[in-house]
């Protein structure tokens, strides 16, 4: 890899990292074949690394009313609104895989309103985008509208929390100049 | 307390909570004399609770180039831009105490540009607000400008991470309708 | 008072002022125990002073369908949108007193949509904020909606005129760097 | 005149008005040949009428560093940003006359940055527009920049106060649906 | 004419132009009595000139469900939103003539929502403005609303295409600093 | 192809098209292996089709100071700001091919400020984005800044004209619901 992992902060050598963080890096490398740069960038701050991934896992890996593909749709749509390289490109890859759809991520990143998704998914993204861009206007009326699309209050929490978590994540990535790994660009674009 | 803790989601009874969360609640109650509503609201989701406070502590309680009052300034300024009741009022209280200044929080919440702060602190808040509202435009020029005010790269990470964490926090609070406890309104307004 | 009254323009000595203006200052000082800085700042321009307070009194002291507390709500909400130190802090004090509610001003200043107010008052503030930020879009539909909340055409004029007057006032205060007097911060926060 | 004076509120008959207001209406009619609708619309509220015109006269008729044409430029530019029919069309007429220039008002209303004005006047309008649209960002740096174009602090107050007064005026006109009189459209377009 | 045709790019001498372009200039001069500056400015780039006017004629001179005055309304409203001197002033002149109404253009340029037009025309301009400023949000709901005002799908294409074409035209005019000819200011203001 | 070419308007059968348009479609099909949907969507309006592609070719196929890849960068950056599916995805494909870079289009679409481009190209895109989003603020200062990066006035016209042409194109595509052909998603992502 000739490009830096992140343009602005140093990346610690893996063997200097605390054991739990090193272990997580090795596990993800084993699973994915490479270490996504978000792990290496945040490893500069071990405590923040631990909290970040604990939060991520609590939202993205749990059971619930949203499919894993739908959770990634929220990430791609809101990260695109926040113009975050890492999150759109890396999670775009994950979304293509989760949805088994090579076009979905580009469609949602450019304009989710015109993507080939269900009207329930569009309502989900309308709400997620409101959380991302003007959460102060969320009101009871939004909950009622979401209920009309079949979302429970717990689903709404999940959608909001994912949009909120990536509000954090996008800002960190933009400030550190975090780069998406080269591998992400092609992932999920061609059937295995 | 006759008002709900948060307008939109249920609050679990304290004795039904996992032991580590219950312990944290009791500890904060012992220290502050009451349980801030953010603890009770997030206790509805124990895993998110743990990650949230781990992240919070990693940013707000650590050593570093920023004073604790300065960290709270970042919280108040960006939370006001995000129109978050809980964060402006609760962290406004904490800022008044940390800064030993009964006026500082109202000044920063209304318009930090005109608050009675140093020009270095104003530069810190200009940067924090850029992270809060248009992080995609952060560039090398911002780092240079901050260095000119004496901020190290690590200070800049801290400022950015606090603004990013409260980007998350403000959105959660706005969606759940989290209320500031009555106690916060007066804290730090009169000398002890 | 060690702080300047306004950061940018000189404040005339009281005994050099025209008699009618001096008299008004002394009257307000007698009533309030201090001279609010808006009087001293505008005294630099006697003709503007007279017009400003005549307008203020015509809107804020008259009889009508709005309570005095409701008028101050309009001032606090729109002045917060305009990020005006003097108006949010000084009129926040007056609102606390008029509403006999120590929390109302902070709630409205941060996010009136989530404040503990009636739905009629929320509709009033929605309209006032539209006047403050995009009056060019006010149409017959707004009048109909307001009538549905029980507001007469004269009430609507009052709401609009107060929002419009503080559009002026906020701009003057921001350009002159007008400071709220220290007294305002605590007024109405503790029961007498 | 087949069109209403204002679309939303009644206009009192002239002979029912308080004597001082009636007198002012007759004086302006004598001078202009017609009664501008702002007088008739505001006559519905005599106290506000008196304060409004006292303020107007204090700003627009006084001596000072700005020419009368320059004051009207401020009115036209800021009223166009506020999309106010009455103010752009009526004050556009007055500006054409004051500047003896039949094109100036249309140019400034559409885009003052490209109008045929001096660079000093452009700086004046840049500042006035900042007061009109984001006064909370006015800082010492703006005063310094204006001083560099030869504006005294008193000139700056005048510019700010005119922009602030028409912030009020534009909002009242938009809410009342105030119409410009037919006469204004052609005034100052052809040499006498 | 003492003013330049456009402030930023040279205007070729008419006799150096390709014959088809020269012919078009002479034809318009014969018809209008002068050569509108848009012809002279674009003549600097003959291929773009030909495509521009072919597009213009295809949209503005064709038959269809919109009157020629209505098409010009779209031009004036959207060009005003884009703050384009040439287009507002030149097409304002054409609209006055097409609509036989000396006031219509100034009204639409300042605030089309308050202009003396039919509610169908207002719906047309609401849609055109959405195309001009946030076309990415156009959805099936907009087509349904327009159908309710009696617009066919072909009418909607026409409205959208005119708004889109002037999105192009306004940007070219603003970058080249294209000036409206003196003649346009008075055209259509006085009955022949 | 199971998806419609455009969601909102009918696509004429190729053999019913005027000969010149049919010929252009067949030529592009021969060259690319498929007919890009923009050709089929616009064929519904033959005169607009001819003008559109004449304009396109005049800007994109000409000689000049910008490389073909740079022109496509302008298209991708401004079309992303306008959230246009067709233009970002189709021209993203063309840019990957022209630049022989499989990552460049995704980077520019998400946030051109952080893309792997030269500082000259970044200045080019800053200017193009200003044309796309606030052309009314373009001034002499922009030309000077561009000259400092080595752009001639003719280069600046080219950049502005491309941004302006896609301001049109993006709006047409968004209103018609024009879909990118499936082929575009993968073009240029893998070396031949």
Tab-separated table of N, CA, C and O in Angstrom, chain B residues 3 7 83-85 88-89 102-103 106-107 110-111 113-116 174-175 179 182 185-186 189-190, chain C residues 3 7 83-85 88-89 102-103 106-107 110-111 113-116 174-175 179 182 185-186 189-190:
chain	number	residue	atom	x	y	z
B	3	UNK	N	-41.780	15.292	35.799
B	3	UNK	CA	-41.578	15.227	34.355
B	3	UNK	C	-40.959	13.895	33.974
B	3	UNK	O	-40.208	13.320	34.754
B	7	UNK	N	-38.921	11.876	26.753
B	7	UNK	CA	-40.318	11.883	26.336
B	7	UNK	C	-40.705	10.650	25.536
B	7	UNK	O	-41.865	10.380	25.326
B	83	UNK	N	-29.036	22.369	18.777
B	83	UNK	CA	-30.290	22.611	19.495
B	83	UNK	C	-30.697	21.441	20.388
B	83	UNK	O	-31.835	20.976	20.333
B	84	UNK	N	-29.764	21.033	21.248
B	84	UNK	CA	-30.000	19.888	22.125
B	84	UNK	C	-30.233	20.344	23.572
B	84	UNK	O	-29.301	20.770	24.257
B	85	UNK	N	-31.486	20.245	24.028
B	85	UNK	CA	-31.840	20.637	25.394
B	85	UNK	C	-30.912	20.037	26.443
B	85	UNK	O	-30.341	20.738	27.266
B	88	UNK	N	-27.030	21.159	26.212
B	88	UNK	CA	-26.731	22.560	26.508
B	88	UNK	C	-26.965	22.847	27.990
B	88	UNK	O	-26.147	23.502	28.645
B	89	UNK	N	-28.052	22.340	28.531
B	89	UNK	CA	-28.405	22.693	29.909
B	89	UNK	C	-27.557	21.908	30.917
B	89	UNK	O	-27.023	22.487	31.865
B	102	UNK	N	-20.253	32.009	36.304
B	102	UNK	CA	-21.691	31.761	36.184
B	102	UNK	C	-22.302	32.242	34.851
B	102	UNK	O	-23.442	31.907	34.559
B	103	UNK	N	-21.547	33.022	34.072
B	103	UNK	CA	-22.118	33.595	32.844
B	103	UNK	C	-21.658	32.876	31.578
B	103	UNK	O	-22.267	33.017	30.518
B	106	UNK	N	-24.177	30.566	29.278
B	106	UNK	CA	-25.218	31.268	28.526
B	106	UNK	C	-24.590	32.035	27.359
B	106	UNK	O	-25.136	32.058	26.252
B	107	UNK	N	-23.440	32.636	27.613
B	107	UNK	CA	-22.770	33.387	26.537
B	107	UNK	C	-22.387	32.465	25.381
B	107	UNK	O	-22.602	32.803	24.214
B	110	UNK	N	-25.489	31.079	23.381
B	110	UNK	CA	-26.172	32.018	22.484
B	110	UNK	C	-25.302	32.358	21.276
B	110	UNK	O	-25.769	32.335	20.132
B	111	UNK	N	-24.042	32.697	21.518
B	111	UNK	CA	-23.162	33.101	20.421
B	111	UNK	C	-21.733	33.085	20.934
B	111	UNK	O	-21.270	34.076	21.517
B	113	UNK	N	-19.051	33.450	19.544
B	113	UNK	CA	-18.165	34.473	18.962
B	113	UNK	C	-18.074	35.732	19.828
B	113	UNK	O	-17.127	36.498	19.711
B	114	UNK	N	-19.102	35.973	20.642
B	114	UNK	CA	-19.132	37.189	21.452
B	114	UNK	C	-18.954	36.891	22.937
B	114	UNK	O	-19.171	37.766	23.774
B	115	UNK	N	-18.599	35.669	23.265
B	115	UNK	CA	-18.441	35.309	24.679
B	115	UNK	C	-17.133	35.872	25.233
B	115	UNK	O	-16.211	36.201	24.480
B	116	UNK	N	-17.054	35.968	26.554
B	116	UNK	CA	-15.843	36.476	27.217
B	116	UNK	C	-14.828	35.350	27.353
B	116	UNK	O	-14.602	34.818	28.453
B	174	UNK	N	-31.954	14.312	21.145
B	174	UNK	CA	-33.085	14.920	20.442
B	174	UNK	C	-34.118	13.880	20.027
B	174	UNK	O	-35.324	14.157	20.065
B	175	UNK	N	-33.680	12.704	19.619
B	175	UNK	CA	-34.639	11.680	19.189
B	175	UNK	C	-35.379	11.083	20.385
B	175	UNK	O	-36.585	10.855	20.327
B	179	UNK	N	-34.687	14.825	28.710
B	179	UNK	CA	-34.845	16.081	29.439
B	179	UNK	C	-33.662	16.319	30.359
B	179	UNK	O	-33.198	15.389	31.018
B	182	UNK	N	-33.918	18.860	36.569
B	182	UNK	CA	-34.169	20.194	37.126
B	182	UNK	C	-32.927	20.787	37.788
B	182	UNK	O	-32.720	21.998	37.768
B	185	UNK	N	-30.335	23.412	35.964
B	185	UNK	CA	-30.596	24.814	35.621
B	185	UNK	C	-29.871	25.809	36.527
B	185	UNK	O	-29.440	26.861	36.076
B	186	UNK	N	-29.770	25.458	37.816
B	186	UNK	CA	-29.180	26.408	38.757
B	186	UNK	C	-27.723	26.117	39.111
B	186	UNK	O	-27.043	26.976	39.674
B	189	UNK	N	-24.535	28.658	39.261
B	189	UNK	CA	-24.935	30.057	39.049
B	189	UNK	C	-24.675	30.930	40.270
B	189	UNK	O	-24.573	32.139	40.145
B	190	UNK	N	-24.591	30.322	41.436
B	190	UNK	CA	-24.305	31.098	42.647
B	190	UNK	C	-23.083	30.529	43.341
B	190	UNK	O	-22.909	29.314	43.384
C	3	UNK	N	-17.112	45.426	32.936
C	3	UNK	CA	-17.253	45.167	31.506
C	3	UNK	C	-17.840	46.395	30.815
C	3	UNK	O	-18.624	47.121	31.409
C	7	UNK	N	-19.500	46.709	23.198
C	7	UNK	CA	-18.088	46.628	22.877
C	7	UNK	C	-17.632	47.634	21.830
C	7	UNK	O	-16.456	47.852	21.653
C	83	UNK	N	-29.005	34.571	17.363
C	83	UNK	CA	-27.790	34.517	18.173
C	83	UNK	C	-27.423	35.852	18.806
C	83	UNK	O	-26.283	36.309	18.700
C	84	UNK	N	-28.396	36.445	19.467
C	84	UNK	CA	-28.198	37.770	20.077
C	84	UNK	C	-28.052	37.657	21.590
C	84	UNK	O	-29.019	37.402	22.306
C	85	UNK	N	-26.838	37.861	22.090
C	85	UNK	CA	-26.555	37.806	23.527
C	85	UNK	C	-27.526	38.633	24.365
C	85	UNK	O	-28.145	38.142	25.289
C	88	UNK	N	-31.403	37.466	24.200
C	88	UNK	CA	-31.723	36.163	24.793
C	88	UNK	C	-31.568	36.222	26.305
C	88	UNK	O	-32.427	35.732	27.053
C	89	UNK	N	-30.503	36.845	26.761
C	89	UNK	CA	-30.223	36.828	28.203
C	89	UNK	C	-31.127	37.812	28.950
C	89	UNK	O	-31.714	37.460	29.974
C	102	UNK	N	-38.749	29.189	36.128
C	102	UNK	CA	-37.297	29.410	36.029
C	102	UNK	C	-36.628	28.643	34.883
C	102	UNK	O	-35.468	28.894	34.579
C	103	UNK	N	-37.341	27.697	34.248
C	103	UNK	CA	-36.710	26.859	33.224
C	103	UNK	C	-37.096	27.254	31.806
C	103	UNK	O	-36.429	26.874	30.836
C	106	UNK	N	-34.457	29.001	29.180
C	106	UNK	CA	-33.384	28.144	28.670
C	106	UNK	C	-33.952	27.128	27.678
C	106	UNK	O	-33.336	26.844	26.644
C	107	UNK	N	-35.117	26.596	27.988
C	107	UNK	CA	-35.727	25.612	27.086
C	107	UNK	C	-36.045	26.230	25.725
C	107	UNK	O	-35.761	25.643	24.677
C	110	UNK	N	-32.836	27.144	23.627
C	110	UNK	CA	-32.117	26.028	23.014
C	110	UNK	C	-32.926	25.402	21.875
C	110	UNK	O	-32.404	25.173	20.782
C	111	UNK	N	-34.205	25.129	22.135
C	111	UNK	CA	-35.033	24.475	21.106
C	111	UNK	C	-36.486	24.579	21.528
C	111	UNK	O	-36.973	23.744	22.288
C	113	UNK	N	-39.076	23.882	20.124
C	113	UNK	CA	-39.957	22.757	19.743
C	113	UNK	C	-40.091	21.735	20.860
C	113	UNK	O	-41.026	20.951	20.884
C	114	UNK	N	-39.128	21.697	21.745
C	114	UNK	CA	-39.122	20.701	22.819
C	114	UNK	C	-39.383	21.332	24.188
C	114	UNK	O	-39.210	20.669	25.212
C	115	UNK	N	-39.744	22.609	24.209
C	115	UNK	CA	-39.974	23.281	25.491
C	115	UNK	C	-41.310	22.849	26.086
C	115	UNK	O	-42.194	22.352	25.388
C	116	UNK	N	-41.454	23.057	27.396
C	116	UNK	CA	-42.700	22.715	28.095
C	116	UNK	C	-43.718	23.831	27.913
C	116	UNK	O	-43.999	24.608	28.836
C	174	UNK	N	-26.165	42.989	17.954
C	174	UNK	CA	-25.009	42.241	17.468
C	174	UNK	C	-23.950	43.164	16.876
C	174	UNK	O	-22.750	42.918	17.043
C	175	UNK	N	-24.356	44.222	16.189
C	175	UNK	CA	-23.370	45.127	15.585
C	175	UNK	C	-22.691	45.983	16.653
C	175	UNK	O	-21.479	46.204	16.598
C	179	UNK	N	-23.834	44.269	25.575
C	179	UNK	CA	-23.724	43.211	26.584
C	179	UNK	C	-24.961	43.172	27.464
C	179	UNK	O	-25.451	44.221	27.873
C	182	UNK	N	-25.055	42.141	34.098
C	182	UNK	CA	-24.834	40.973	34.953
C	182	UNK	C	-26.117	40.549	35.684
C	182	UNK	O	-26.333	39.357	35.927
C	185	UNK	N	-28.622	37.548	34.360
C	185	UNK	CA	-28.346	36.109	34.359
C	185	UNK	C	-29.131	35.350	35.427
C	185	UNK	O	-29.550	34.217	35.208
C	186	UNK	N	-29.300	35.978	36.597
C	186	UNK	CA	-29.942	35.257	37.707
C	186	UNK	C	-31.418	35.612	37.900
C	186	UNK	O	-32.130	34.899	38.605
C	189	UNK	N	-34.635	33.164	38.459
C	189	UNK	CA	-34.217	31.761	38.585
C	189	UNK	C	-34.557	31.190	39.972
C	189	UNK	O	-34.639	29.976	40.123
C	190	UNK	N	-34.687	32.062	40.952
C	190	UNK	CA	-35.038	31.567	42.285
C	190	UNK	C	-36.300	32.278	42.761
C	190	UNK	O	-36.459	33.472	42.521
